[in-house]
Short mmCIF file of C-alpha atoms in Angstrom, two decimals:
data_model
loop_
_atom_site.label_atom_id
_atom_site.label_comp_id
_atom_site.label_asym_id
_atom_site.label_seq_id
_atom_site.Cartn_x
_atom_site.Cartn_y
_atom_site.Cartn_z
CA MET A 28 0.08 -0.10 -0.03
CA GLU A 29 1.31 3.49 -0.98
CA ARG A 30 -0.26 6.49 0.23
CA ARG A 31 0.37 10.14 -0.83
CA VAL A 32 1.81 12.30 1.67
CA VAL A 33 1.37 15.75 1.91
CA ILE A 34 2.65 18.87 3.95
CA THR A 35 0.36 20.75 6.27
CA GLY A 36 2.55 22.71 8.30
CA SER A 37 6.24 24.55 8.10
CA SER A 38 8.22 26.73 10.23
CA ALA A 39 11.81 27.40 10.33
CA ILE A 40 14.27 29.62 12.56
CA THR A 41 17.57 30.81 10.46
CA PRO A 42 19.70 33.26 9.98
CA ILE A 43 17.63 35.18 7.69
CA GLY A 44 14.48 35.19 9.63
CA HIS A 45 12.08 33.49 11.65
CA GLY A 46 9.02 32.31 9.87
CA LYS A 47 7.83 32.53 6.01
CA ASP A 48 7.42 36.07 5.98
CA GLN A 49 10.62 37.33 7.13
CA ILE A 50 12.85 34.52 5.19
CA VAL A 51 10.56 35.38 2.09
CA LYS A 52 11.91 38.84 2.41
CA SER A 53 15.16 38.02 2.75
CA LEU A 54 15.02 35.59 -0.29
CA GLN A 55 13.35 38.45 -2.50
CA ASN A 56 15.99 40.87 -1.62
CA GLY A 57 19.28 39.22 -1.27
CA ILE A 58 19.60 39.28 2.41
CA SER A 59 22.34 37.61 4.16
CA GLY A 60 22.44 35.82 7.52
CA ILE A 61 26.35 35.79 7.68
CA LYS A 62 27.80 37.72 10.21
CA THR A 63 31.19 37.82 12.14
CA LEU A 64 31.79 34.63 14.52
CA ARG A 65 30.99 35.56 17.92
CA GLU A 66 33.96 35.96 20.46
CA GLU A 67 33.88 33.10 23.05
CA GLU A 68 36.87 32.10 25.54
CA PHE A 69 37.05 28.78 24.15
CA LEU A 70 38.02 28.40 20.27
CA SER A 71 36.87 31.65 18.30
CA ARG A 72 40.12 32.90 18.58
CA TYR A 73 42.06 30.27 16.97
CA ILE A 74 39.64 29.52 14.21
CA HIS A 75 40.63 31.04 10.60
CA SER A 76 37.15 31.34 9.59
CA LYS A 77 35.54 34.23 11.21
CA VAL A 78 32.05 34.42 9.52
CA TYR A 79 28.95 32.46 10.89
CA GLY A 80 25.21 32.17 9.88
CA THR A 81 23.85 33.57 12.83
CA VAL A 82 20.46 33.76 14.35
CA ASP A 83 20.78 36.97 16.20
CA TYR A 84 17.35 37.95 16.90
CA PRO A 85 15.54 37.31 20.02
CA VAL A 86 13.45 34.21 19.64
CA GLU A 87 10.62 34.35 22.49
CA TYR A 88 9.95 30.91 24.36
CA ASP A 89 7.25 30.26 26.85
CA PHE A 90 7.94 26.74 27.84
CA LYS A 91 7.23 25.54 31.25
CA ARG A 92 9.82 24.78 33.71
CA ASN A 93 9.25 20.61 33.80
CA HIS A 94 10.08 21.11 29.98
CA ARG A 95 13.08 23.30 30.03
CA LYS A 96 14.95 21.32 32.63
CA THR A 97 15.78 18.66 29.79
CA MET A 98 16.73 21.12 27.22
CA GLY A 99 19.70 22.60 25.77
CA PRO A 100 19.90 25.32 23.08
CA VAL A 101 19.29 23.04 20.45
CA ALA A 102 16.10 21.65 21.91
CA TYR A 103 14.75 25.17 22.46
CA TYR A 104 14.91 25.69 18.58
CA ALA A 105 13.59 22.25 17.89
CA CYS A 106 10.57 22.37 20.32
CA GLN A 107 9.72 26.15 19.04
CA VAL A 108 9.79 25.27 15.52
CA ALA A 109 7.73 22.10 16.33
CA LYS A 110 5.17 24.14 18.33
CA GLU A 111 4.76 26.25 15.43
CA VAL A 112 4.44 23.20 12.76
CA LEU A 113 1.76 21.78 15.17
CA GLU A 114 -0.16 25.07 15.77
CA GLN A 115 -0.12 25.35 11.79
CA SER A 116 -1.15 22.06 11.05
CA GLY A 117 -4.51 22.13 12.91
CA LEU A 118 -4.13 18.90 14.09
CA THR A 119 -6.24 17.97 17.28
CA GLU A 120 -4.52 17.05 20.70
CA GLU A 121 -6.50 13.79 20.52
CA PHE A 122 -4.89 12.99 17.42
CA ILE A 123 -1.21 14.21 18.69
CA THR A 124 -1.48 11.92 21.36
CA SER A 125 -2.94 9.15 19.82
CA GLY A 126 0.10 7.15 18.71
CA ARG A 127 -0.55 8.01 15.15
CA LEU A 128 1.75 10.65 14.87
CA GLY A 129 5.47 9.93 15.23
CA VAL A 130 8.41 12.39 15.11
CA ALA A 131 11.59 12.05 12.96
CA PHE A 132 14.22 14.73 14.29
CA GLY A 133 17.63 15.09 14.74
CA SER A 134 20.82 17.19 15.39
CA ILE A 135 24.26 16.41 14.47
CA HIS A 136 25.61 16.06 17.99
CA GLY A 137 23.21 16.88 20.75
CA SER A 138 23.94 19.92 22.46
CA PRO A 139 27.66 20.86 22.32
CA THR A 140 27.14 24.00 24.72
CA VAL A 141 25.80 21.57 27.13
CA GLN A 142 28.67 19.12 26.30
CA ARG A 143 31.21 21.79 26.73
CA ASN A 144 30.41 22.39 30.12
CA ILE A 145 30.59 18.57 30.74
CA TYR A 146 34.00 18.50 29.42
CA ARG A 147 35.27 21.57 31.64
CA ILE A 148 33.74 19.92 34.76
CA PHE A 149 35.82 16.68 33.75
CA PHE A 150 38.86 18.08 33.08
CA GLY A 151 38.70 21.07 35.70
CA ALA A 152 38.51 19.11 38.80
CA ASP A 153 39.40 16.07 40.46
CA ASP A 154 37.09 13.08 39.67
CA LYS A 155 35.18 13.20 42.93
CA ILE A 156 34.20 16.56 42.55
CA ALA A 157 33.46 16.17 38.81
CA VAL A 158 31.20 13.19 39.38
CA LYS A 159 29.25 15.16 41.55
CA GLU A 160 29.06 18.36 39.23
CA ILE A 161 27.35 16.30 36.39
CA GLY A 162 23.68 17.18 36.33
CA ALA A 163 21.05 14.72 36.37
CA VAL A 164 19.58 16.09 33.11
CA ASP A 165 23.00 16.75 31.41
CA TYR A 166 22.72 13.56 29.45
CA LEU A 167 19.08 14.32 28.45
CA LYS A 168 20.31 18.17 27.19
CA SER A 169 22.92 16.42 25.03
CA MET A 170 21.98 13.06 23.79
CA VAL A 171 21.84 12.84 20.11
CA HIS A 172 18.12 12.45 19.86
CA THR A 173 17.68 15.19 22.64
CA THR A 174 15.67 17.25 19.97
CA ALA A 175 13.02 14.54 18.80
CA VAL A 176 12.32 13.41 22.63
CA ASN A 177 12.12 16.86 24.05
CA ILE A 178 9.27 17.38 21.01
CA THR A 179 7.54 14.24 22.08
CA LYS A 180 7.59 14.76 25.87
CA MET A 181 6.52 18.51 25.40
CA PHE A 182 3.56 17.71 23.15
CA GLY A 183 2.77 14.01 24.58
CA ILE A 184 3.34 12.51 21.05
CA THR A 185 3.44 8.86 21.29
CA GLY A 186 4.27 6.97 18.09
CA ARG A 187 7.21 6.32 16.51
CA VAL A 188 10.59 8.26 17.20
CA ILE A 189 13.51 8.62 14.51
CA SER A 190 16.42 10.50 15.11
CA SER A 191 18.92 10.40 12.64
CA GLY A 192 22.18 11.95 13.50
CA THR A 193 23.84 12.00 10.00
CA ALA A 194 25.77 15.55 10.15
CA CYS A 195 24.29 17.47 7.01
CA THR A 196 21.79 14.89 5.86
CA THR A 197 20.33 14.55 9.21
CA SER A 198 17.23 16.86 8.48
CA SER A 199 16.59 15.83 4.92
CA GLN A 200 16.74 11.83 6.36
CA SER A 201 14.09 13.03 9.05
CA ILE A 202 11.90 14.41 6.27
CA GLY A 203 12.79 11.16 4.23
CA TYR A 204 12.03 8.59 6.68
CA GLY A 205 8.80 10.35 7.62
CA TYR A 206 7.82 10.30 4.30
CA GLU A 207 8.31 6.42 4.07
CA SER A 208 6.43 6.14 7.47
CA VAL A 209 3.54 7.85 6.38
CA LYS A 210 3.82 6.56 2.86
CA PHE A 211 3.87 2.87 3.84
CA GLY A 212 0.95 3.35 6.45
CA MET A 213 3.20 2.74 9.65
CA GLN A 214 1.98 6.59 10.95
CA ASP A 215 -0.80 8.65 9.53
CA ALA A 216 1.72 12.15 10.28
CA MET A 217 5.15 12.43 10.99
CA LEU A 218 6.17 15.71 12.57
CA CYS A 219 10.04 15.99 10.80
CA GLY A 220 13.01 18.38 10.93
CA GLY A 221 16.32 19.08 12.49
CA ALA A 222 18.33 21.77 14.50
CA ASP A 223 21.60 22.81 15.54
CA GLU A 224 22.72 25.42 17.77
CA TYR A 225 25.54 28.09 17.69
CA ASP A 226 28.65 26.39 18.26
CA THR A 227 32.20 26.96 17.33
CA THR A 228 33.63 23.06 17.69
CA THR A 229 31.86 22.61 14.26
CA VAL A 230 33.47 25.26 13.04
CA ALA A 231 36.89 24.26 14.13
CA VAL A 232 36.52 20.87 12.71
CA PHE A 233 35.80 22.28 8.90
CA ASP A 234 38.43 25.08 9.64
CA ASN A 235 40.87 22.36 10.19
CA LEU A 236 39.91 20.39 7.23
CA LEU A 237 40.41 23.71 5.28
CA ALA A 238 37.14 23.54 4.05
CA CYS A 239 36.09 26.75 5.77
CA SER A 240 35.63 30.24 3.98
CA THR A 241 38.44 32.87 5.27
CA ALA A 242 38.85 35.21 2.59
CA PHE A 243 35.93 37.28 3.43
CA ASN A 244 36.05 37.57 7.22
CA ALA A 245 36.14 41.47 6.73
CA GLU A 246 32.86 41.19 4.75
CA PRO A 247 30.89 38.40 5.95
CA ASN A 248 27.82 38.89 3.51
CA LYS A 249 30.01 38.00 0.57
CA THR A 250 30.49 34.53 1.61
CA PRO A 251 29.56 31.61 0.92
CA ARG A 252 29.66 31.59 -2.74
CA PRO A 253 28.42 28.63 -4.21
CA PHE A 254 29.34 27.85 -7.54
CA ASP A 255 31.39 31.28 -8.09
CA LYS A 256 34.66 31.38 -9.07
CA ASP A 257 35.72 33.03 -6.06
CA ARG A 258 34.01 30.79 -3.60
CA ASP A 259 36.66 29.47 -0.74
CA GLY A 260 34.88 27.32 1.50
CA LEU A 261 31.55 26.89 3.59
CA VAL A 262 30.15 29.04 6.49
CA VAL A 263 28.71 27.12 9.86
CA GLY A 264 25.37 28.39 10.42
CA GLU A 265 22.80 27.42 13.10
CA GLY A 266 19.11 27.12 12.85
CA ALA A 267 15.88 24.86 12.96
CA GLY A 268 13.32 23.64 10.43
CA ALA A 269 10.27 21.47 10.59
CA VAL A 270 7.30 20.44 8.59
CA MET A 271 4.20 18.35 9.47
CA LEU A 272 3.91 15.39 6.81
CA GLU A 273 0.42 13.95 6.72
CA GLU A 274 -1.40 11.11 4.88
CA TYR A 275 -3.27 13.00 2.07
CA GLU A 276 -6.82 11.24 2.49
CA PHE A 277 -6.81 12.20 6.26
CA ALA A 278 -5.72 15.61 5.47
CA LYS A 279 -8.22 16.00 2.88
CA LYS A 280 -10.96 14.78 5.18
CA ARG A 281 -10.15 16.90 8.12
CA GLY A 282 -10.13 20.04 5.73
CA ALA A 283 -6.55 20.59 6.33
CA ASN A 284 -4.51 23.65 4.57
CA ILE A 285 -2.33 21.59 2.52
CA LEU A 286 0.80 23.61 1.64
CA GLY A 287 2.75 21.03 -0.73
CA GLU A 288 3.09 16.96 -1.73
CA VAL A 289 6.37 15.13 -0.67
CA ILE A 290 6.56 12.82 -4.12
CA GLY A 291 9.87 11.35 -3.66
CA PHE A 292 12.96 10.41 -1.45
CA ALA A 293 16.25 8.57 -1.87
CA CYS A 294 19.26 8.02 0.10
CA ASN A 295 22.42 6.01 -0.54
CA ASN A 296 26.14 5.95 0.41
CA ASN A 297 29.15 6.41 -1.42
CA GLY A 298 30.80 3.41 0.30
CA GLY A 299 33.98 4.58 0.75
CA ASP A 300 35.68 7.95 1.53
CA MET A 301 33.78 9.73 4.26
CA ILE A 302 34.98 13.30 3.29
CA LEU A 303 35.40 13.52 -0.55
CA PRO A 304 32.16 14.22 -2.72
CA ASN A 305 31.57 11.10 -5.08
CA LEU A 306 30.19 11.64 -8.56
CA THR A 307 29.32 8.15 -8.84
CA GLY A 308 27.42 8.03 -5.47
CA ILE A 309 25.83 11.74 -6.03
CA THR A 310 24.76 10.75 -9.34
CA ASN A 311 23.17 7.41 -8.30
CA THR A 312 21.24 9.50 -5.52
CA LEU A 313 19.39 11.82 -8.11
CA LYS A 314 18.34 8.66 -10.12
CA LEU A 315 17.11 7.09 -7.26
CA GLY A 316 14.96 10.18 -6.29
CA LEU A 317 13.67 10.75 -9.92
CA GLU A 318 12.72 6.41 -9.84
CA ASN A 319 11.06 6.68 -6.33
CA ALA A 320 8.92 9.87 -7.25
CA ARG A 321 8.33 8.09 -10.89
CA ILE A 322 8.97 11.29 -12.77
CA ASN A 323 11.61 11.81 -15.20
CA PRO A 324 14.27 14.17 -15.05
CA GLN A 325 12.27 17.06 -17.25
CA GLY A 326 9.68 16.96 -14.57
CA VAL A 327 11.70 18.86 -12.13
CA ASP A 328 11.72 22.56 -12.64
CA LEU A 329 14.02 23.61 -9.55
CA ILE A 330 17.18 22.00 -7.61
CA SER A 331 17.98 23.39 -4.33
CA ALA A 332 21.40 21.91 -4.43
CA HIS A 333 23.39 21.19 -1.29
CA ALA A 334 26.17 23.74 -2.64
CA THR A 335 28.44 24.64 0.51
CA ALA A 336 30.69 26.60 -1.46
CA THR A 337 33.67 24.32 -1.34
CA LYS A 338 36.21 24.26 -4.31
CA MET A 339 35.33 20.28 -5.21
CA GLY A 340 31.99 20.00 -3.68
CA ASP A 341 30.34 22.24 -5.81
CA ILE A 342 32.11 20.91 -8.98
CA ILE A 343 30.72 17.42 -8.29
CA GLU A 344 27.58 18.38 -7.37
CA ALA A 345 27.12 20.67 -10.90
CA GLN A 346 28.51 17.42 -12.60
CA ALA A 347 26.03 15.05 -11.16
CA ILE A 348 23.11 17.36 -11.72
CA ASN A 349 24.31 18.01 -15.30
CA ALA A 350 24.49 14.07 -15.80
CA VAL A 351 20.91 13.49 -14.36
CA PHE A 352 18.76 16.69 -15.30
CA GLY A 353 20.60 18.01 -18.23
CA SER A 354 20.93 22.45 -18.11
CA THR A 355 17.18 22.36 -18.00
CA PRO A 356 15.97 22.81 -14.30
CA HIS A 357 16.95 26.14 -12.37
CA VAL A 358 19.42 25.12 -9.59
CA ILE A 359 20.32 27.52 -6.57
CA GLY A 360 22.58 27.24 -3.42
CA LEU A 361 20.19 28.33 -0.56
CA LYS A 362 23.38 28.28 2.11
CA SER A 363 24.59 31.30 0.18
CA TYR A 364 22.12 32.94 2.56
CA THR A 365 22.08 30.94 5.84
CA GLY A 366 25.68 29.09 5.77
CA HIS A 367 25.51 25.70 6.45
CA THR A 368 22.95 25.08 9.15
CA MET A 369 24.31 21.42 9.63
CA ALA A 370 21.60 19.17 11.02
CA ALA A 371 18.92 21.74 9.88
CA CYS A 372 19.87 22.40 6.35
CA GLY A 373 17.67 19.88 4.85
CA ALA A 374 14.45 20.97 6.33
CA ILE A 375 15.29 24.74 6.05
CA GLU A 376 16.04 24.26 2.07
CA THR A 377 12.99 22.10 1.88
CA ILE A 378 10.92 24.82 3.54
CA MET A 379 12.57 27.35 1.43
CA ALA A 380 11.95 25.63 -1.77
CA LEU A 381 7.97 25.12 -0.36
CA TYR A 382 7.77 29.01 0.10
CA MET A 383 8.76 29.60 -3.68
CA MET A 384 6.34 27.24 -4.89
CA GLN A 385 3.49 29.13 -2.84
CA ASP A 386 4.63 32.62 -3.89
CA ASP A 387 5.71 31.84 -7.41
CA PHE A 388 9.41 33.12 -7.53
CA ILE A 389 12.90 31.48 -7.48
CA ALA A 390 15.37 33.05 -5.31
CA PRO A 391 18.85 33.35 -6.89
CA THR A 392 22.07 31.95 -5.02
CA LEU A 393 23.34 34.95 -3.08
CA ASN A 394 27.32 36.19 -4.09
CA LEU A 395 27.15 34.12 -7.41
CA GLU A 396 28.64 36.88 -9.54
CA GLU A 397 30.97 35.03 -11.67
CA VAL A 398 30.37 31.45 -12.20
CA ASP A 399 33.03 29.20 -12.24
CA GLU A 400 33.32 27.20 -15.43
CA ARG A 401 33.71 24.00 -14.14
CA CYS A 402 30.16 24.53 -12.68
CA ALA A 403 28.48 26.25 -15.75
CA MET A 404 26.92 22.94 -17.30
CA ILE A 405 23.88 23.99 -15.41
CA ARG A 406 21.23 26.52 -15.15
CA HIS A 407 22.10 28.75 -12.40
CA VAL A 408 19.83 31.54 -10.85
CA GLN A 409 21.27 35.06 -10.45
CA LYS A 410 18.47 37.13 -9.86
CA VAL A 411 14.98 36.60 -8.74
CA LEU A 412 12.70 34.97 -11.09
CA GLN A 413 8.93 35.74 -10.93
CA GLN A 414 7.84 32.12 -12.06
CA PRO A 415 5.81 29.60 -10.74
CA VAL A 416 7.68 26.37 -9.38
CA LYS A 417 5.69 22.83 -9.67
CA THR A 418 8.24 20.37 -8.52
CA ALA A 419 11.48 21.11 -6.59
CA ALA A 420 14.49 18.55 -5.65
CA ILE A 421 16.46 19.14 -2.56
CA GLN A 422 19.80 17.64 -2.40
CA ASN A 423 21.92 17.03 0.80
CA PHE A 424 25.09 15.18 1.10
CA ALA A 425 27.04 14.60 4.26
CA PHE A 426 30.21 13.61 5.90
CA GLY A 427 30.16 9.91 6.05
CA GLY A 428 29.33 9.73 2.26
CA VAL A 429 25.82 9.89 3.02
CA ASN A 430 23.48 11.36 0.05
CA THR A 431 19.74 12.26 0.19
CA ILE A 432 17.31 13.77 -2.34
CA LEU A 433 13.63 14.57 -1.43
CA ILE A 434 11.24 15.93 -4.52
CA ILE A 435 8.11 17.89 -3.64
CA ARG A 436 5.48 19.16 -5.63
CA LYS A 437 3.09 22.22 -5.65
CA PHE A 438 -0.11 20.64 -4.31
CA SER A 439 -2.80 20.59 -6.54
CA MET B 4 20.27 23.92 62.30
CA THR B 5 16.87 24.15 63.15
CA ARG B 6 13.34 22.51 62.01
CA GLN B 7 12.69 26.44 60.68
CA GLU B 8 16.09 26.64 59.08
CA ILE B 9 15.48 23.37 57.19
CA GLU B 10 11.88 24.17 55.96
CA ARG B 11 13.10 27.90 54.75
CA GLU B 12 15.64 26.32 53.23
CA VAL B 13 13.30 23.72 51.28
CA LYS B 14 10.91 26.37 50.28
CA ASP B 15 14.05 28.30 48.84
CA VAL B 16 15.11 25.46 46.65
CA PHE B 17 11.94 24.94 45.34
CA GLN B 18 11.25 28.34 44.20
CA ARG B 19 15.18 28.73 43.12
CA GLU B 20 15.32 25.26 41.12
CA PHE B 21 11.86 24.68 40.62
CA GLU B 22 10.02 27.89 40.18
CA ILE B 23 7.20 26.75 42.76
CA GLU B 24 6.55 29.42 44.96
CA ASN B 25 4.68 29.24 48.73
CA PRO B 26 4.09 25.01 47.93
CA ASP B 27 1.85 23.38 49.97
CA MET B 28 3.70 21.52 52.62
CA ASP B 29 1.47 18.48 52.29
CA ALA B 30 0.51 18.21 48.91
CA ASP B 31 1.42 15.27 46.70
CA LEU B 32 4.57 16.81 44.58
CA ARG B 33 4.09 14.49 41.71
CA GLU B 34 0.52 15.16 41.18
CA THR B 35 0.32 18.94 42.40
CA TYR B 36 3.35 20.04 40.74
CA GLU B 37 4.49 17.86 38.24
CA PHE B 38 7.48 16.96 40.20
CA ASP B 39 9.52 13.97 38.84
CA SER B 40 12.42 11.55 39.54
CA ILE B 41 14.71 14.12 37.77
CA ASP B 42 13.80 16.87 40.22
CA ALA B 43 13.98 14.18 42.84
CA ILE B 44 17.92 13.83 41.88
CA GLU B 45 18.66 17.77 41.65
CA LEU B 46 16.75 17.94 45.11
CA LEU B 47 19.21 15.66 46.78
CA LEU B 48 22.15 17.47 45.51
CA ALA B 49 20.56 20.86 46.70
CA ILE B 50 20.35 18.73 50.15
CA GLU B 51 23.91 17.94 50.12
CA THR B 52 25.06 21.05 49.55
CA PHE B 53 22.67 22.85 52.20
CA LEU B 54 23.81 20.17 54.83
CA GLY B 55 27.68 20.44 53.63
CA THR B 56 27.94 16.72 53.74
CA GLU B 57 27.56 13.96 51.42
CA ILE B 58 24.59 11.65 51.45
CA THR B 59 25.13 7.85 51.22
CA GLN B 60 23.59 5.89 48.38
CA GLU B 61 21.66 4.03 51.32
CA GLU B 62 20.28 7.51 52.46
CA LYS B 63 19.29 8.27 48.74
CA LYS B 64 17.34 5.02 48.24
CA GLN B 65 15.57 5.76 51.36
CA ALA B 66 13.94 9.27 49.56
CA ILE B 67 12.38 7.28 47.06
CA HIS B 68 8.89 7.00 48.88
CA ILE B 69 8.87 10.74 49.71
CA ARG B 70 5.95 12.80 48.36
CA THR B 71 5.55 15.72 49.95
CA ILE B 72 7.67 18.93 51.13
CA THR B 73 7.17 18.08 54.89
CA GLN B 74 8.34 14.63 54.35
CA ILE B 75 11.59 16.10 52.80
CA CYS B 76 12.02 17.93 56.02
CA ASP B 77 11.45 14.77 58.05
CA TYR B 78 14.31 13.35 55.99
CA ILE B 79 16.80 16.42 55.96
CA GLU B 80 16.14 16.64 60.01
CA LYS B 81 16.73 12.78 60.40
CA ILE B 82 20.20 13.12 58.18
CA ALA B 83 21.11 16.35 60.27
CA LYS B 84 20.59 14.28 63.40
CA LYS B 85 22.68 11.42 62.46
CA ARG B 86 25.59 13.94 61.86
CA ASN B 87 25.05 16.16 64.66
CA LEU B 88 23.83 19.25 62.86
CA PHE B 89 20.59 19.52 64.25
CA SER B 90 19.43 21.50 67.42
CA PRO B 91 15.91 20.94 68.30
CA ALA B 92 15.18 24.91 68.74
#
């Protein structure tokens, strides 16, 4: 049995805004969310890359103490977007707590802020003192599935829990596995997404791999530059994104406002190197996605590329897109606005593509001033296009050789 | 320390750590204030800080059956007496 899966709620907290109005405004006006990396006592002064995709505006939370006590910063983001998606979906409390709704939500490694405090205690005192100072809730705040289970706790959700922790494909897997859960009848709805908090350890990791942007420290909004000849690496960011996936007949029956439809998903692995992008692996992912959606390449009119703005990654992705889709679909790199929001990027980019479908426009790749000739074989977008988008593919790739593609369609 | 000081400290802890003001001394903590096992562990740590002494694993296990703030105060009083920290008035 295969069922149609529709989207009935979406919300994102991103470096370019919280919620649809702010995000669309930024996408249509070329506003970047990249700022100077905040100074902190731990790593920032030693990191070469001084830029970050920052949520620097206040987000108002009204979580009760008995929920807050198990939440690190990443869970605040996750629970806030989950709350907004639940409200937007209009699902009843009876349904939410019935077991028919599950959660697929993750972060790359729980809460690094909380983990950092734990390590500080361990390495700053003798063992006898340290063991006392570790809080009873520190694990609950920092564990890899902290986002998913803080959401289930807060809203009384009793269905299945899937908590991918596959770095940059975390939330594209969340949506993909949520889609499969509903499509094949395991759940009638899935709340899916990902979140990551402000964290300089992630920046340090990419900085050490020489993968971070360093040439635009004085002008943060000029980087990252996906597909541009002057791109010099990725910019780490923070944020969260969530969508509600629901079985179509159920959504229709209850009169839900249907925002879009998920029609395909694929995930594979390169089966080798954990870091280097792999043309064969990525090309296969894109083909598998089309097969899963049962459409041909001409059926896709917009591709949201993973496009982190690393030297090799963008070239390999452009080659894979060209090999599978040719040069017809418009291709955009949304990390040019937000930086690489890690576990959140798949969900945030899916939501941005959904907004473009709803409002009939395509946001250009920011900072794409001169296309690298090695990436020129695909159809880049360098200014806002006012035109409808019917079907969009969202591509994400992760350390460990994990590749995903999600295919969404305007609902009709 | 006196019983009065114990009660004042416990109320302070409830306000400071658990955002519960003027709690009912004899109410069931779980039913009335959603106090759970995580809170109980945090409370034991706060009691150790207040007493300035470690609570043994055996003593901690005895706290499992506590349901009210009055019982918490009784528990602290008993430990304080054992360590000669308690004065009746």
